[in-house]
mmCIF file of N, CA, C and O in Angstrom:
data_model
loop_
_atom_site.group_PDB
_atom_site.id
_atom_site.type_symbol
_atom_site.label_atom_id
_atom_site.label_comp_id
_atom_site.label_asym_id
_atom_site.label_seq_id
_atom_site.Cartn_x
_atom_site.Cartn_y
_atom_site.Cartn_z
ATOM 1 N N PRO A 622 -30.577 5.909 53.722
ATOM 2 C CA PRO A 622 -31.507 6.553 54.697
ATOM 3 C C PRO A 622 -30.931 7.871 55.195
ATOM 4 O O PRO A 622 -29.684 7.973 55.301
ATOM 5 N N ALA A 623 -31.783 8.694 55.649
ATOM 6 C CA ALA A 623 -31.291 9.989 56.095
ATOM 7 C C ALA A 623 -30.554 9.805 57.402
ATOM 8 O O ALA A 623 -30.960 8.980 58.224
ATOM 9 N N ALA A 624 -29.452 10.471 57.599
ATOM 10 C CA ALA A 624 -28.659 10.380 58.827
ATOM 11 C C ALA A 624 -29.401 10.935 60.012
ATOM 12 O O ALA A 624 -30.152 11.904 59.871
ATOM 13 N N THR A 625 -29.168 10.271 61.125
ATOM 14 C CA THR A 625 -29.768 10.733 62.382
ATOM 15 C C THR A 625 -29.015 11.986 62.771
ATOM 16 O O THR A 625 -27.777 11.963 62.811
ATOM 17 N N PRO A 626 -29.764 13.034 63.001
ATOM 18 C CA PRO A 626 -29.011 14.251 63.315
ATOM 19 C C PRO A 626 -28.297 14.133 64.671
ATOM 20 O O PRO A 626 -28.820 13.538 65.617
ATOM 21 N N VAL A 627 -27.117 14.613 64.731
ATOM 22 C CA VAL A 627 -26.271 14.614 65.941
ATOM 23 C C VAL A 627 -26.808 15.717 66.828
ATOM 24 O O VAL A 627 -26.948 16.841 66.369
ATOM 25 N N PRO A 628 -27.158 15.380 68.038
ATOM 26 C CA PRO A 628 -27.669 16.446 68.872
ATOM 27 C C PRO A 628 -26.582 17.457 69.158
ATOM 28 O O PRO A 628 -25.408 17.099 69.187
ATOM 29 N N ALA A 629 -27.039 18.632 69.284
ATOM 30 C CA ALA A 629 -26.014 19.678 69.508
ATOM 31 C C ALA A 629 -25.357 19.435 70.891
ATOM 32 O O ALA A 629 -26.001 18.980 71.824
ATOM 33 N N ALA A 630 -24.080 19.731 70.941
ATOM 34 C CA ALA A 630 -23.333 19.474 72.166
ATOM 35 C C ALA A 630 -23.812 20.439 73.213
ATOM 36 O O ALA A 630 -24.139 21.575 72.969
ATOM 37 N N THR A 631 -23.797 19.859 74.486
ATOM 38 C CA THR A 631 -24.156 20.691 75.628
ATOM 39 C C THR A 631 -22.987 21.647 75.806
ATOM 40 O O THR A 631 -21.828 21.219 75.870
ATOM 41 N N PRO A 632 -23.295 22.899 75.890
ATOM 42 C CA PRO A 632 -22.170 23.800 76.053
ATOM 43 C C PRO A 632 -21.419 23.573 77.373
ATOM 44 O O PRO A 632 -22.042 23.325 78.378
ATOM 45 N N VAL A 633 -20.135 23.569 77.288
ATOM 46 C CA VAL A 633 -19.299 23.420 78.483
ATOM 47 C C VAL A 633 -19.354 24.696 79.250
ATOM 48 O O VAL A 633 -19.152 25.781 78.668
ATOM 49 N N PRO A 634 -19.732 24.631 80.571
ATOM 50 C CA PRO A 634 -19.803 25.875 81.306
ATOM 51 C C PRO A 634 -18.403 26.473 81.407
ATOM 52 O O PRO A 634 -17.390 25.761 81.472
ATOM 53 N N SER A 635 -18.370 27.773 81.414
ATOM 54 C CA SER A 635 -17.055 28.402 81.441
ATOM 55 C C SER A 635 -16.389 28.090 82.808
ATOM 56 O O SER A 635 -17.055 27.963 83.830
ATOM 57 N N GLN A 636 -15.109 27.852 82.785
ATOM 58 C CA GLN A 636 -14.383 27.544 83.985
ATOM 59 C C GLN A 636 -14.278 28.748 84.902
ATOM 60 O O GLN A 636 -14.056 29.884 84.452
ATOM 61 N N THR A 637 -14.425 28.467 86.216
ATOM 62 C CA THR A 637 -14.231 29.524 87.190
ATOM 63 C C THR A 637 -12.731 29.814 87.191
ATOM 64 O O THR A 637 -11.913 28.903 87.247
ATOM 65 N N PRO A 638 -12.450 31.062 87.045
ATOM 66 C CA PRO A 638 -10.974 31.327 86.949
ATOM 67 C C PRO A 638 -10.300 31.018 88.292
ATOM 68 O O PRO A 638 -10.850 31.176 89.370
ATOM 69 N N VAL A 639 -9.161 30.404 88.186
ATOM 70 C CA VAL A 639 -8.350 30.065 89.403
ATOM 71 C C VAL A 639 -7.783 31.368 89.919
ATOM 72 O O VAL A 639 -7.225 32.147 89.126
ATOM 73 N N PRO A 640 -8.022 31.678 91.196
ATOM 74 C CA PRO A 640 -7.485 32.912 91.691
ATOM 75 C C PRO A 640 -5.938 32.879 91.668
ATOM 76 O O PRO A 640 -5.350 31.814 91.797
ATOM 77 N N ALA A 641 -5.392 34.037 91.462
ATOM 78 C CA ALA A 641 -3.936 34.104 91.383
ATOM 79 C C ALA A 641 -3.348 33.667 92.749
ATOM 80 O O ALA A 641 -3.897 33.985 93.782
ATOM 81 N N GLN A 642 -2.233 32.984 92.672
ATOM 82 C CA GLN A 642 -1.578 32.512 93.912
ATOM 83 C C GLN A 642 -0.966 33.704 94.625
ATOM 84 O O GLN A 642 -0.313 34.573 94.011
ATOM 85 N N THR A 643 -1.174 33.688 95.993
ATOM 86 C CA THR A 643 -0.513 34.722 96.778
ATOM 87 C C THR A 643 0.971 34.421 96.743
ATOM 88 O O THR A 643 1.401 33.278 96.963
ATOM 89 N N PRO A 644 1.734 35.413 96.384
ATOM 90 C CA PRO A 644 3.181 35.078 96.286
ATOM 91 C C PRO A 644 3.749 34.718 97.648
ATOM 92 O O PRO A 644 3.411 35.274 98.667
ATOM 93 N N VAL A 645 4.549 33.705 97.691
ATOM 94 C CA VAL A 645 5.245 33.279 98.930
ATOM 95 C C VAL A 645 6.310 34.303 99.163
ATOM 96 O O VAL A 645 7.110 34.629 98.292
ATOM 97 N N PRO A 646 6.342 34.876 100.411
ATOM 98 C CA PRO A 646 7.363 35.904 100.686
ATOM 99 C C PRO A 646 8.757 35.200 100.653
ATOM 100 O O PRO A 646 8.887 34.043 100.988
ATOM 101 N N ALA A 647 9.704 35.955 100.237
ATOM 102 C CA ALA A 647 11.034 35.405 100.133
ATOM 103 C C ALA A 647 11.526 35.016 101.528
ATOM 104 O O ALA A 647 11.263 35.733 102.485
ATOM 105 N N GLN A 648 12.209 33.924 101.645
ATOM 106 C CA GLN A 648 12.701 33.488 102.908
ATOM 107 C C GLN A 648 13.854 34.365 103.366
ATOM 108 O O GLN A 648 14.707 34.722 102.576
ATOM 109 N N THR A 649 13.763 34.719 104.675
ATOM 110 C CA THR A 649 14.891 35.483 105.249
ATOM 111 C C THR A 649 16.086 34.540 105.252
ATOM 112 O O THR A 649 15.962 33.439 105.754
ATOM 113 N N PRO A 650 17.159 34.983 104.681
ATOM 114 C CA PRO A 650 18.278 34.000 104.651
ATOM 115 C C PRO A 650 18.802 33.713 106.070
ATOM 116 O O PRO A 650 18.863 34.619 106.909
ATOM 117 N N VAL A 651 19.046 32.467 106.339
ATOM 118 C CA VAL A 651 19.606 32.059 107.637
ATOM 119 C C VAL A 651 21.050 32.485 107.650
ATOM 120 O O VAL A 651 21.814 32.196 106.687
ATOM 121 N N PRO A 652 21.490 33.266 108.697
ATOM 122 C CA PRO A 652 22.902 33.672 108.683
ATOM 123 C C PRO A 652 23.784 32.454 108.827
ATOM 124 O O PRO A 652 23.437 31.441 109.435
ATOM 125 N N ALA A 653 24.899 32.545 108.193
ATOM 126 C CA ALA A 653 25.831 31.417 108.183
ATOM 127 C C ALA A 653 26.291 31.209 109.660
ATOM 128 O O ALA A 653 26.495 32.155 110.374
ATOM 129 N N GLN A 654 26.411 29.960 110.008
ATOM 130 C CA GLN A 654 26.838 29.645 111.364
ATOM 131 C C GLN A 654 28.319 30.001 111.517
ATOM 132 O O GLN A 654 29.128 29.685 110.672
ATOM 133 N N THR A 655 28.623 30.619 112.689
ATOM 134 C CA THR A 655 30.003 30.909 113.001
ATOM 135 C C THR A 655 30.649 29.547 113.260
ATOM 136 O O THR A 655 30.162 28.770 114.052
ATOM 137 N N PRO A 656 31.733 29.262 112.572
ATOM 138 C CA PRO A 656 32.318 27.922 112.788
ATOM 139 C C PRO A 656 32.873 27.820 114.211
ATOM 140 O O PRO A 656 33.450 28.761 114.750
ATOM 141 N N VAL A 657 32.620 26.705 114.840
ATOM 142 C CA VAL A 657 33.150 26.447 116.198
ATOM 143 C C VAL A 657 34.637 26.173 116.031
ATOM 144 O O VAL A 657 35.017 25.341 115.217
ATOM 145 N N PRO A 658 35.478 26.906 116.792
ATOM 146 C CA PRO A 658 36.921 26.647 116.649
ATOM 147 C C PRO A 658 37.224 25.246 117.095
ATOM 148 O O PRO A 658 36.605 24.712 118.029
ATOM 149 N N SER A 659 38.130 24.661 116.360
ATOM 150 C CA SER A 659 38.440 23.253 116.750
ATOM 151 C C SER A 659 39.129 23.278 118.110
ATOM 152 O O SER A 659 39.883 24.168 118.447
ATOM 153 N N GLN A 660 38.770 22.294 118.908
ATOM 154 C CA GLN A 660 39.289 22.205 120.269
ATOM 155 C C GLN A 660 40.781 21.807 120.196
ATOM 156 O O GLN A 660 41.166 20.949 119.406
ATOM 157 N N THR A 661 41.577 22.488 121.082
ATOM 158 C CA THR A 661 42.950 22.103 121.159
ATOM 159 C C THR A 661 43.002 20.742 121.826
ATOM 160 O O THR A 661 42.382 20.562 122.875
ATOM 161 N N PRO A 662 43.632 19.774 121.237
ATOM 162 C CA PRO A 662 43.576 18.455 121.872
ATOM 163 C C PRO A 662 44.321 18.484 123.197
ATOM 164 O O PRO A 662 45.350 19.118 123.325
ATOM 165 N N VAL A 663 43.729 17.802 124.176
ATOM 166 C CA VAL A 663 44.395 17.750 125.493
ATOM 167 C C VAL A 663 45.527 16.753 125.357
ATOM 168 O O VAL A 663 45.349 15.648 124.842
ATOM 169 N N PRO A 664 46.769 17.203 125.748
ATOM 170 C CA PRO A 664 47.895 16.284 125.585
ATOM 171 C C PRO A 664 47.689 15.080 126.515
ATOM 172 O O PRO A 664 47.133 15.215 127.588
ATOM 173 N N SER A 665 48.108 13.942 125.993
ATOM 174 C CA SER A 665 47.887 12.739 126.805
ATOM 175 C C SER A 665 48.778 12.820 128.015
ATOM 176 O O SER A 665 49.888 13.369 127.943
ATOM 177 N N GLN A 666 48.269 12.373 129.120
ATOM 178 C CA GLN A 666 49.006 12.461 130.353
ATOM 179 C C GLN A 666 50.167 11.476 130.293
ATOM 180 O O GLN A 666 50.043 10.362 129.810
ATOM 181 N N THR A 667 51.308 11.970 130.778
ATOM 182 C CA THR A 667 52.479 11.075 130.853
ATOM 183 C C THR A 667 52.157 10.094 131.958
ATOM 184 O O THR A 667 51.835 10.477 133.077
ATOM 185 N N PRO A 668 52.275 8.793 131.660
ATOM 186 C CA PRO A 668 51.886 7.840 132.747
ATOM 187 C C PRO A 668 52.900 7.944 133.890
ATOM 188 O O PRO A 668 54.099 8.142 133.682
ATOM 189 N N VAL A 669 52.390 7.857 135.098
ATOM 190 C CA VAL A 669 53.268 7.925 136.277
ATOM 191 C C VAL A 669 53.986 6.573 136.334
ATOM 192 O O VAL A 669 53.293 5.517 136.293
ATOM 193 N N PRO A 670 55.315 6.561 136.396
ATOM 194 C CA PRO A 670 55.960 5.234 136.444
ATOM 195 C C PRO A 670 55.620 4.530 137.731
ATOM 196 O O PRO A 670 55.445 5.203 138.758
ATOM 197 N N SER A 671 55.482 3.269 137.622
ATOM 198 C CA SER A 671 55.108 2.530 138.883
ATOM 199 C C SER A 671 56.261 2.621 139.833
ATOM 200 O O SER A 671 57.423 2.612 139.412
ATOM 201 N N GLN A 672 55.896 2.724 141.082
ATOM 202 C CA GLN A 672 56.958 2.847 142.091
ATOM 203 C C GLN A 672 57.706 1.524 142.232
ATOM 204 O O GLN A 672 57.114 0.442 142.214
ATOM 205 N N THR A 673 59.014 1.633 142.330
ATOM 206 C CA THR A 673 59.809 0.417 142.561
ATOM 207 C C THR A 673 59.526 -0.003 144.006
ATOM 208 O O THR A 673 59.666 0.804 144.898
ATOM 209 N N PRO A 674 59.081 -1.237 144.201
ATOM 210 C CA PRO A 674 58.798 -1.641 145.584
ATOM 211 C C PRO A 674 60.066 -1.596 146.430
ATOM 212 O O PRO A 674 61.137 -1.945 145.964
ATOM 213 N N VAL A 675 59.878 -1.126 147.667
ATOM 214 C CA VAL A 675 61.049 -1.093 148.572
ATOM 215 C C VAL A 675 61.281 -2.528 149.052
ATOM 216 O O VAL A 675 60.352 -3.182 149.479
ATOM 217 N N PRO A 676 62.504 -3.020 148.877
ATOM 218 C CA PRO A 676 62.746 -4.402 149.294
ATOM 219 C C PRO A 676 62.561 -4.525 150.782
ATOM 220 O O PRO A 676 62.838 -3.624 151.525
ATOM 221 N N ALA A 677 62.029 -5.669 151.187
ATOM 222 C CA ALA A 677 61.841 -5.889 152.615
ATOM 223 C C ALA A 677 63.188 -5.890 153.288
ATOM 224 O O ALA A 677 64.185 -6.333 152.747
ATOM 225 N N GLN A 678 63.235 -5.356 154.475
ATOM 226 C CA GLN A 678 64.499 -5.276 155.191
ATOM 227 C C GLN A 678 64.912 -6.639 155.661
ATOM 228 O O GLN A 678 64.077 -7.426 156.107
ATOM 229 N N THR A 679 66.200 -6.929 155.455
ATOM 230 C CA THR A 679 66.723 -8.228 155.885
ATOM 231 C C THR A 679 66.782 -8.143 157.423
ATOM 232 O O THR A 679 67.321 -7.177 157.962
ATOM 233 N N PRO A 680 66.188 -9.098 158.093
ATOM 234 C CA PRO A 680 66.182 -8.992 159.572
ATOM 235 C C PRO A 680 67.644 -9.124 160.094
ATOM 236 O O PRO A 680 68.446 -9.866 159.565
ATOM 237 N N VAL A 681 67.928 -8.303 161.070
ATOM 238 C CA VAL A 681 69.294 -8.312 161.671
ATOM 239 C C VAL A 681 69.353 -9.550 162.556
ATOM 240 O O VAL A 681 68.484 -9.739 163.407
ATOM 241 N N PRO A 682 70.346 -10.401 162.332
ATOM 242 C CA PRO A 682 70.439 -11.639 163.158
ATOM 243 C C PRO A 682 70.719 -11.237 164.586
ATOM 244 O O PRO A 682 71.382 -10.260 164.846
ATOM 245 N N ALA A 683 70.135 -12.031 165.494
ATOM 246 C CA ALA A 683 70.352 -11.701 166.896
ATOM 247 C C ALA A 683 71.828 -11.872 167.225
ATOM 248 O O ALA A 683 72.471 -12.755 166.683
ATOM 249 N N GLY A 684 72.344 -10.990 168.019
ATOM 250 C CA GLY A 684 73.765 -11.035 168.376
ATOM 251 C C GLY A 684 74.081 -12.268 169.187
ATOM 252 O O GLY A 684 73.264 -12.833 169.839
ATOM 253 N N THR A 685 75.357 -12.741 169.066
ATOM 254 C CA THR A 685 75.826 -13.833 169.880
ATOM 255 C C THR A 685 75.818 -13.368 171.322
ATOM 256 O O THR A 685 76.345 -12.271 171.624
ATOM 257 N N PRO A 686 75.186 -14.111 172.206
ATOM 258 C CA PRO A 686 75.153 -13.569 173.601
ATOM 259 C C PRO A 686 76.564 -13.509 174.165
ATOM 260 O O PRO A 686 77.404 -14.379 173.905
ATOM 261 N N VAL A 687 76.811 -12.470 174.906
ATOM 262 C CA VAL A 687 78.118 -12.267 175.526
ATOM 263 C C VAL A 687 78.206 -13.201 176.717
ATOM 264 O O VAL A 687 77.286 -13.221 177.555
ATOM 265 N N PRO A 688 79.248 -14.063 176.777
ATOM 266 C CA PRO A 688 79.325 -14.997 177.912
ATOM 267 C C PRO A 688 79.505 -14.195 179.219
ATOM 268 O O PRO A 688 80.124 -13.108 179.200
ATOM 269 N N ALA A 689 78.959 -14.721 180.286
ATOM 270 C CA ALA A 689 79.091 -14.006 181.567
ATOM 271 C C ALA A 689 80.578 -13.960 181.912
ATOM 272 O O ALA A 689 81.295 -14.936 181.683
ATOM 273 N N GLY A 690 80.989 -12.859 182.473
ATOM 274 C CA GLY A 690 82.385 -12.725 182.825
ATOM 275 C C GLY A 690 82.780 -13.663 183.968
ATOM 276 O O GLY A 690 81.931 -14.056 184.767
ATOM 277 N N THR A 691 84.057 -14.061 183.978
ATOM 278 C CA THR A 691 84.536 -14.921 185.096
ATOM 279 C C THR A 691 84.530 -14.037 186.329
ATOM 280 O O THR A 691 85.030 -12.936 186.314
ATOM 281 N N PRO A 692 83.915 -14.544 187.406
ATOM 282 C CA PRO A 692 83.876 -13.669 188.574
ATOM 283 C C PRO A 692 85.274 -13.369 189.100
ATOM 284 O O PRO A 692 86.140 -14.262 189.065
ATOM 285 N N VAL A 693 85.525 -12.207 189.540
ATOM 286 C CA VAL A 693 86.842 -11.795 190.057
ATOM 287 C C VAL A 693 86.949 -12.358 191.436
ATOM 288 O O VAL A 693 86.094 -12.111 192.280
ATOM 289 N N PRO A 694 87.993 -13.176 191.720
ATOM 290 C CA PRO A 694 88.111 -13.761 193.088
ATOM 291 C C PRO A 694 88.343 -12.628 194.084
ATOM 292 O O PRO A 694 88.937 -11.636 193.746
ATOM 293 N N ALA A 695 87.860 -12.833 195.259
ATOM 294 C CA ALA A 695 88.061 -11.803 196.273
ATOM 295 C C ALA A 695 89.573 -11.694 196.513
ATOM 296 O O ALA A 695 90.287 -12.664 196.487
ATOM 297 N N GLY A 696 90.009 -10.484 196.729
ATOM 298 C CA GLY A 696 91.393 -10.253 196.924
ATOM 299 C C GLY A 696 91.910 -10.886 198.233
ATOM 300 O O GLY A 696 91.156 -11.022 199.176
ATOM 301 N N THR A 697 93.196 -11.262 198.232
ATOM 302 C CA THR A 697 93.807 -11.756 199.459
ATOM 303 C C THR A 697 93.863 -10.575 200.418
ATOM 304 O O THR A 697 94.352 -9.508 200.056
ATOM 305 N N PRO A 698 93.371 -10.761 201.647
ATOM 306 C CA PRO A 698 93.384 -9.608 202.535
ATOM 307 C C PRO A 698 94.815 -9.173 202.860
ATOM 308 O O PRO A 698 95.671 -10.042 203.025
ATOM 309 N N VAL A 699 95.045 -7.922 202.873
ATOM 310 C CA VAL A 699 96.404 -7.376 203.159
ATOM 311 C C VAL A 699 96.622 -7.525 204.665
ATOM 312 O O VAL A 699 95.798 -7.064 205.444
ATOM 313 N N PRO A 700 97.744 -8.228 205.067
ATOM 314 C CA PRO A 700 97.932 -8.387 206.531
ATOM 315 C C PRO A 700 98.174 -7.012 207.130
ATOM 316 O O PRO A 700 98.709 -6.128 206.469
ATOM 317 N N SER A 701 97.772 -6.879 208.372
ATOM 318 C CA SER A 701 97.969 -5.597 209.010
ATOM 319 C C SER A 701 99.479 -5.392 209.163
ATOM 320 O O SER A 701 100.230 -6.325 209.373
ATOM 321 N N GLN A 702 99.912 -4.183 209.056
ATOM 322 C CA GLN A 702 101.323 -3.872 209.115
ATOM 323 C C GLN A 702 101.825 -4.024 210.537
ATOM 324 O O GLN A 702 101.140 -3.630 211.475
ATOM 325 N N THR A 703 103.016 -4.642 210.616
ATOM 326 C CA THR A 703 103.686 -4.794 211.911
ATOM 327 C C THR A 703 104.176 -3.394 212.283
ATOM 328 O O THR A 703 104.814 -2.769 211.449
ATOM 329 N N PRO A 704 103.862 -2.911 213.473
ATOM 330 C CA PRO A 704 104.313 -1.538 213.766
ATOM 331 C C PRO A 704 105.866 -1.544 213.842
ATOM 332 O O PRO A 704 106.486 -2.469 214.297
ATOM 333 N N VAL A 705 106.404 -0.462 213.315
ATOM 334 C CA VAL A 705 107.846 -0.327 213.305
ATOM 335 C C VAL A 705 108.264 0.082 214.723
ATOM 336 O O VAL A 705 107.696 0.971 215.312
ATOM 337 N N PRO A 706 109.263 -0.707 215.297
ATOM 338 C CA PRO A 706 109.621 -0.358 216.679
ATOM 339 C C PRO A 706 110.279 0.997 216.744
ATOM 340 O O PRO A 706 110.867 1.432 215.785
ATOM 341 N N ALA A 707 110.113 1.646 217.888
ATOM 342 C CA ALA A 707 110.668 2.965 218.076
ATOM 343 C C ALA A 707 112.178 2.871 217.975
ATOM 344 O O ALA A 707 112.744 1.862 218.419
ATOM 345 N N GLN A 708 112.798 3.859 217.402
ATOM 346 C CA GLN A 708 114.261 3.817 217.274
ATOM 347 C C GLN A 708 114.923 3.974 218.640
ATOM 348 O O GLN A 708 114.480 4.783 219.467
ATOM 349 N N THR A 709 115.938 3.123 218.842
ATOM 350 C CA THR A 709 116.713 3.217 220.100
ATOM 351 C C THR A 709 117.509 4.529 220.008
ATOM 352 O O THR A 709 118.199 4.709 219.002
ATOM 353 N N PRO A 710 117.459 5.329 221.035
ATOM 354 C CA PRO A 710 118.195 6.592 220.886
ATOM 355 C C PRO A 710 119.696 6.303 220.857
ATOM 356 O O PRO A 710 120.172 5.394 221.539
ATOM 357 N N VAL A 711 120.424 6.992 219.982
ATOM 358 C CA VAL A 711 121.863 6.805 219.854
ATOM 359 C C VAL A 711 122.495 7.490 221.073
ATOM 360 O O VAL A 711 122.194 8.670 221.340
ATOM 361 N N PRO A 712 123.342 6.716 221.846
ATOM 362 C CA PRO A 712 123.942 7.385 223.002
ATOM 363 C C PRO A 712 124.855 8.461 222.563
ATOM 364 O O PRO A 712 125.440 8.405 221.467
ATOM 365 N N ALA A 713 124.978 9.470 223.353
ATOM 366 C CA ALA A 713 125.869 10.574 223.018
ATOM 367 C C ALA A 713 127.300 10.019 222.931
ATOM 368 O O ALA A 713 127.701 9.156 223.706
ATOM 369 N N GLY A 714 128.008 10.534 221.979
ATOM 370 C CA GLY A 714 129.403 10.009 221.772
ATOM 371 C C GLY A 714 130.315 10.371 222.968
ATOM 372 O O GLY A 714 130.077 11.319 223.696
ATOM 373 N N THR A 715 131.391 9.573 223.110
ATOM 374 C CA THR A 715 132.364 9.859 224.171
ATOM 375 C C THR A 715 133.070 11.106 223.723
ATOM 376 O O THR A 715 133.486 11.190 222.559
ATOM 377 N N PRO A 716 133.238 12.067 224.611
ATOM 378 C CA PRO A 716 133.881 13.306 224.176
ATOM 379 C C PRO A 716 135.336 13.032 223.807
ATOM 380 O O PRO A 716 136.023 12.233 224.373
ATOM 381 N N VAL A 717 135.770 13.637 222.703
ATOM 382 C CA VAL A 717 137.158 13.451 222.206
ATOM 383 C C VAL A 717 138.032 14.296 223.106
ATOM 384 O O VAL A 717 137.758 15.470 223.310
ATOM 385 N N PRO A 718 139.141 13.671 223.646
ATOM 386 C CA PRO A 718 139.997 14.500 224.539
ATOM 387 C C PRO A 718 140.709 15.553 223.721
ATOM 388 O O PRO A 718 140.943 15.369 222.538
ATOM 389 N N ALA A 719 141.025 16.624 224.391
ATOM 390 C CA ALA A 719 141.680 17.689 223.697
ATOM 391 C C ALA A 719 143.052 17.232 223.271
ATOM 392 O O ALA A 719 143.699 16.407 223.948
ATOM 393 N N LEU A 720 143.514 17.687 222.091
ATOM 394 C CA LEU A 720 144.809 17.253 221.584
ATOM 395 C C LEU A 720 145.938 17.784 222.470
ATOM 396 O O LEU A 720 145.884 18.919 222.892
ATOM 397 N N THR A 721 146.926 16.882 222.638
ATOM 398 C CA THR A 721 148.111 17.340 223.384
ATOM 399 C C THR A 721 148.888 18.194 222.443
ATOM 400 O O THR A 721 149.148 17.821 221.313
ATOM 401 N N PRO A 722 149.321 19.375 222.920
ATOM 402 C CA PRO A 722 150.045 20.257 222.001
ATOM 403 C C PRO A 722 151.374 19.617 221.603
ATOM 404 O O PRO A 722 152.088 19.011 222.416
ATOM 405 N N VAL A 723 151.783 19.743 220.354
ATOM 406 C CA VAL A 723 153.033 19.216 219.853
ATOM 407 C C VAL A 723 154.127 20.159 220.311
ATOM 408 O O VAL A 723 153.969 21.400 220.061
ATOM 409 N N PRO A 724 155.236 19.654 220.973
ATOM 410 C CA PRO A 724 156.272 20.597 221.419
ATOM 411 C C PRO A 724 156.968 21.169 220.200
ATOM 412 O O PRO A 724 157.065 20.534 219.152
ATOM 413 N N ALA A 725 157.506 22.353 220.354
ATOM 414 C CA ALA A 725 158.163 23.035 219.262
ATOM 415 C C ALA A 725 159.424 22.228 218.938
ATOM 416 O O ALA A 725 160.059 21.632 219.765
ATOM 417 N N GLN A 726 159.765 22.196 217.658
ATOM 418 C CA GLN A 726 160.941 21.466 217.216
ATOM 419 C C GLN A 726 162.233 22.183 217.631
ATOM 420 O O GLN A 726 162.287 23.406 217.557
ATOM 421 N N THR A 727 163.189 21.342 218.066
ATOM 422 C CA THR A 727 164.483 21.892 218.452
ATOM 423 C C THR A 727 165.164 22.210 217.134
ATOM 424 O O THR A 727 165.206 21.364 216.251
ATOM 425 N N PRO A 728 165.757 23.478 217.019
ATOM 426 C CA PRO A 728 166.400 23.772 215.729
ATOM 427 C C PRO A 728 167.618 22.901 215.549
ATOM 428 O O PRO A 728 168.366 22.608 216.502
ATOM 429 N N VAL A 729 167.845 22.463 214.300
ATOM 430 C CA VAL A 729 169.030 21.649 213.992
ATOM 431 C C VAL A 729 170.211 22.561 213.917
ATOM 432 O O VAL A 729 170.153 23.626 213.231
ATOM 433 N N PRO A 730 171.371 22.231 214.620
ATOM 434 C CA PRO A 730 172.514 23.148 214.567
ATOM 435 C C PRO A 730 173.131 23.144 213.177
ATOM 436 O O PRO A 730 173.065 22.099 212.502
ATOM 437 N N ALA A 731 173.686 24.252 212.775
ATOM 438 C CA ALA A 731 174.254 24.374 211.451
ATOM 439 C C ALA A 731 175.410 23.424 211.334
ATOM 440 O O ALA A 731 176.138 23.171 212.303
ATOM 441 N N GLN A 732 175.682 22.848 210.211
ATOM 442 C CA GLN A 732 176.805 21.886 210.019
ATOM 443 C C GLN A 732 178.125 22.652 210.011
ATOM 444 O O GLN A 732 178.250 23.750 209.389
ATOM 445 N N THR A 733 179.143 22.053 210.623
ATOM 446 C CA THR A 733 180.449 22.649 210.666
ATOM 447 C C THR A 733 181.064 22.288 209.316
ATOM 448 O O THR A 733 181.035 21.091 208.942
ATOM 449 N N PRO A 734 181.635 23.293 208.693
ATOM 450 C CA PRO A 734 182.261 22.951 207.375
ATOM 451 C C PRO A 734 183.454 22.100 207.548
ATOM 452 O O PRO A 734 184.218 22.246 208.491
#
């Protein structure tokens, strides 16, 4: 049998041209970040040594009480002085008699040879 004729293809409508892409503007380069200088490490604090506790003061023992002094006996009263009697006046001496003059010696006669 005669072949059934193939219907002619429906023409494909021409494609609407895709508009050209607007070029993306080049990105402004981000400036490189200035590096942050590394921080100088804070030196560790020297620990404050703990204070040596002050030892409690040893209480001073109470002093031995001083015994009361022996009372000083009252002094023996000094007897009043006996008044010294007035001196008896010495009587005037007996006057010494004047010396008797010694008579002159008689000369011894010369010896006869």
